[in-house]
Amino acid sequence: MAAPQFRPQRDYTQTAPVQPRVQPKQPQKQAPKPSHRPRRRKWTKGEKILTVMMIIVVVATSLVSLNLQSSISQTTIKNVEVDREIKTLQKENEVLENKIAKKSTYEHFLQKAKELGLTPNSDNVKAVTKE
């Protein structure tokens, strides 16, 4: 068995606080700050030309698209107007067909003949047959 270890008793009386050793601060070396802004990279002639050409292409594409949308809109408006005109003409044609059908009846021919002073004569009627 191991021998018991004895610890010295602590003295709990108040003593003056011991100040930790403070080492004097040495000035930290900081990276030198640039006194001027870093220079911007200049564009080359080729980069300028490509940028201008891209801007021109984007603007031209936008204009062509706008023009195309405008022409589509105008064509749609014309189609609607033509459809309306077709519907009115179809209604007018139906009315005229009804008038033609009414005036093509036997009773209408007989009435008109009487108005003009014609009389039916069965001797003058000839039957037409197919041979």
CSV table of C-alpha atoms in Angstrom, one decimal:
chain,number,residue,atom,x,y,z
A,1,MET,CA,0.0,0.0,0.0
A,2,ALA,CA,1.1,3.4,-0.7
A,3,ALA,CA,1.9,5.7,2.1
A,4,PRO,CA,-0.6,8.5,2.6
A,5,GLN,CA,0.6,11.9,1.4
A,6,PHE,CA,0.3,14.8,3.7
A,7,ARG,CA,-0.7,18.2,2.4
A,8,PRO,CA,0.4,21.3,4.2
A,9,GLN,CA,-2.4,23.3,5.7
A,10,ARG,CA,-3.3,26.5,4.0
A,11,ASP,CA,-3.3,29.8,5.7
A,12,TYR,CA,-6.6,31.5,4.9
A,13,THR,CA,-5.6,34.9,6.3
A,14,GLN,CA,-6.0,37.9,4.1
A,15,THR,CA,-2.8,39.0,2.4
A,16,ALA,CA,-2.2,41.8,0.0
A,17,PRO,CA,-3.1,40.8,-3.5
A,18,VAL,CA,-0.2,40.0,-5.7
A,19,GLN,CA,-0.3,41.9,-8.9
A,20,PRO,CA,0.6,39.8,-11.9
A,21,ARG,CA,3.6,40.8,-13.8
A,22,VAL,CA,2.7,42.9,-16.8
A,23,GLN,CA,5.0,43.1,-19.6
A,24,PRO,CA,5.2,46.5,-21.3
A,25,LYS,CA,3.3,46.5,-24.5
A,26,GLN,CA,5.5,46.7,-27.5
A,27,PRO,CA,4.1,48.6,-30.5
A,28,GLN,CA,2.7,46.1,-32.9
A,29,LYS,CA,4.0,46.3,-36.4
A,30,GLN,CA,1.2,47.0,-38.8
A,31,ALA,CA,1.2,46.6,-42.5
A,32,PRO,CA,1.9,49.9,-44.2
A,33,LYS,CA,-1.3,51.4,-45.5
A,34,PRO,CA,-1.3,52.4,-49.1
A,35,SER,CA,-1.4,56.1,-49.4
A,36,HIS,CA,-3.2,56.0,-52.7
A,37,ARG,CA,-5.9,53.8,-54.3
A,38,PRO,CA,-4.7,50.8,-56.3
A,39,ARG,CA,-4.8,51.6,-60.0
A,40,ARG,CA,-7.6,50.2,-62.0
A,41,ARG,CA,-6.7,48.0,-64.9
A,42,LYS,CA,-7.1,49.8,-68.1
A,43,TRP,CA,-9.2,48.3,-70.9
A,44,THR,CA,-7.5,47.2,-74.0
A,45,LYS,CA,-8.7,48.3,-77.4
A,46,GLY,CA,-10.0,44.9,-78.2
A,47,GLU,CA,-12.0,44.8,-74.9
A,48,LYS,CA,-13.5,48.2,-75.7
A,49,ILE,CA,-14.5,47.1,-79.2
A,50,LEU,CA,-16.1,43.9,-77.9
A,51,THR,CA,-18.0,45.7,-75.2
A,52,VAL,CA,-19.3,48.3,-77.7
A,53,MET,CA,-20.3,45.5,-80.1
A,54,MET,CA,-22.1,43.6,-77.4
A,55,ILE,CA,-24.0,46.7,-76.4
A,56,ILE,CA,-25.0,47.3,-80.1
A,57,VAL,CA,-26.1,43.6,-80.4
A,58,VAL,CA,-28.3,43.9,-77.3
A,59,VAL,CA,-29.9,47.1,-78.4
A,60,ALA,CA,-30.5,45.9,-81.9
A,61,THR,CA,-32.0,42.7,-80.7
A,62,SER,CA,-34.3,44.7,-78.4
A,63,LEU,CA,-35.4,46.9,-81.2
A,64,VAL,CA,-36.1,44.0,-83.5
A,65,SER,CA,-38.1,42.2,-80.8
A,66,LEU,CA,-40.1,45.4,-80.1
A,67,ASN,CA,-40.8,45.9,-83.9
A,68,LEU,CA,-41.9,42.2,-84.2
A,69,GLN,CA,-44.2,42.5,-81.2
A,70,SER,CA,-45.7,45.7,-82.7
A,71,SER,CA,-46.3,44.1,-86.1
A,72,ILE,CA,-47.9,41.0,-84.4
A,73,SER,CA,-50.2,43.3,-82.5
A,74,GLN,CA,-51.2,45.2,-85.6
A,75,THR,CA,-51.9,42.0,-87.5
A,76,THR,CA,-54.0,40.7,-84.7
A,77,ILE,CA,-56.1,43.9,-84.7
A,78,LYS,CA,-56.6,43.5,-88.5
A,79,ASN,CA,-57.6,39.9,-88.0
A,80,VAL,CA,-60.2,40.9,-85.5
A,81,GLU,CA,-61.6,43.6,-87.8
A,82,VAL,CA,-61.8,41.1,-90.7
A,83,ASP,CA,-63.6,38.5,-88.5
A,84,ARG,CA,-66.2,41.1,-87.5
A,85,GLU,CA,-66.7,42.1,-91.1
A,86,ILE,CA,-67.0,38.4,-92.1
A,87,LYS,CA,-69.7,37.9,-89.4
A,88,THR,CA,-71.7,40.9,-90.5
A,89,LEU,CA,-71.5,39.7,-94.2
A,90,GLN,CA,-72.6,36.2,-93.2
A,91,LYS,CA,-75.6,37.6,-91.4
A,92,GLU,CA,-76.4,39.8,-94.4
A,93,ASN,CA,-76.1,36.7,-96.7
A,94,GLU,CA,-78.5,34.7,-94.5
A,95,VAL,CA,-81.0,37.5,-94.7
A,96,LEU,CA,-80.7,37.6,-98.5
A,97,GLU,CA,-80.9,33.8,-98.8
A,98,ASN,CA,-84.1,33.9,-96.8
A,99,LYS,CA,-85.5,36.6,-99.1
A,100,ILE,CA,-84.6,34.6,-102.2
A,101,ALA,CA,-86.2,31.5,-100.8
A,102,LYS,CA,-89.4,33.4,-100.0
A,103,LYS,CA,-89.5,35.0,-103.5
A,104,SER,CA,-88.8,31.7,-105.2
A,105,THR,CA,-92.0,30.0,-104.0
A,106,TYR,CA,-94.9,29.2,-106.4
A,107,GLU,CA,-97.3,31.4,-104.4
A,108,HIS,CA,-95.0,34.4,-104.8
A,109,PHE,CA,-94.8,33.9,-108.6
A,110,LEU,CA,-98.5,33.5,-108.8
A,111,GLN,CA,-99.1,36.7,-106.8
A,112,LYS,CA,-96.6,38.7,-109.0
A,113,ALA,CA,-98.2,37.4,-112.2
A,114,LYS,CA,-101.6,38.6,-111.0
A,115,GLU,CA,-100.2,42.0,-110.1
A,116,LEU,CA,-98.8,42.3,-113.6
A,117,GLY,CA,-102.2,41.3,-115.1
A,118,LEU,CA,-101.2,37.9,-116.3
A,119,THR,CA,-103.8,35.0,-116.1
A,120,PRO,CA,-103.0,31.3,-116.0
A,121,ASN,CA,-103.8,29.6,-119.3
A,122,SER,CA,-103.4,25.8,-119.1
A,123,ASP,CA,-103.4,25.6,-123.0
A,124,ASN,CA,-100.1,27.4,-123.2
A,125,VAL,CA,-98.4,25.2,-120.6
A,126,LYS,CA,-96.1,22.5,-122.0
A,127,ALA,CA,-94.6,19.7,-120.1
A,128,VAL,CA,-90.9,19.1,-120.7
A,129,THR,CA,-89.7,15.6,-120.5
A,130,LYS,CA,-86.3,14.1,-120.7
A,131,GLU,CA,-85.6,11.8,-123.6
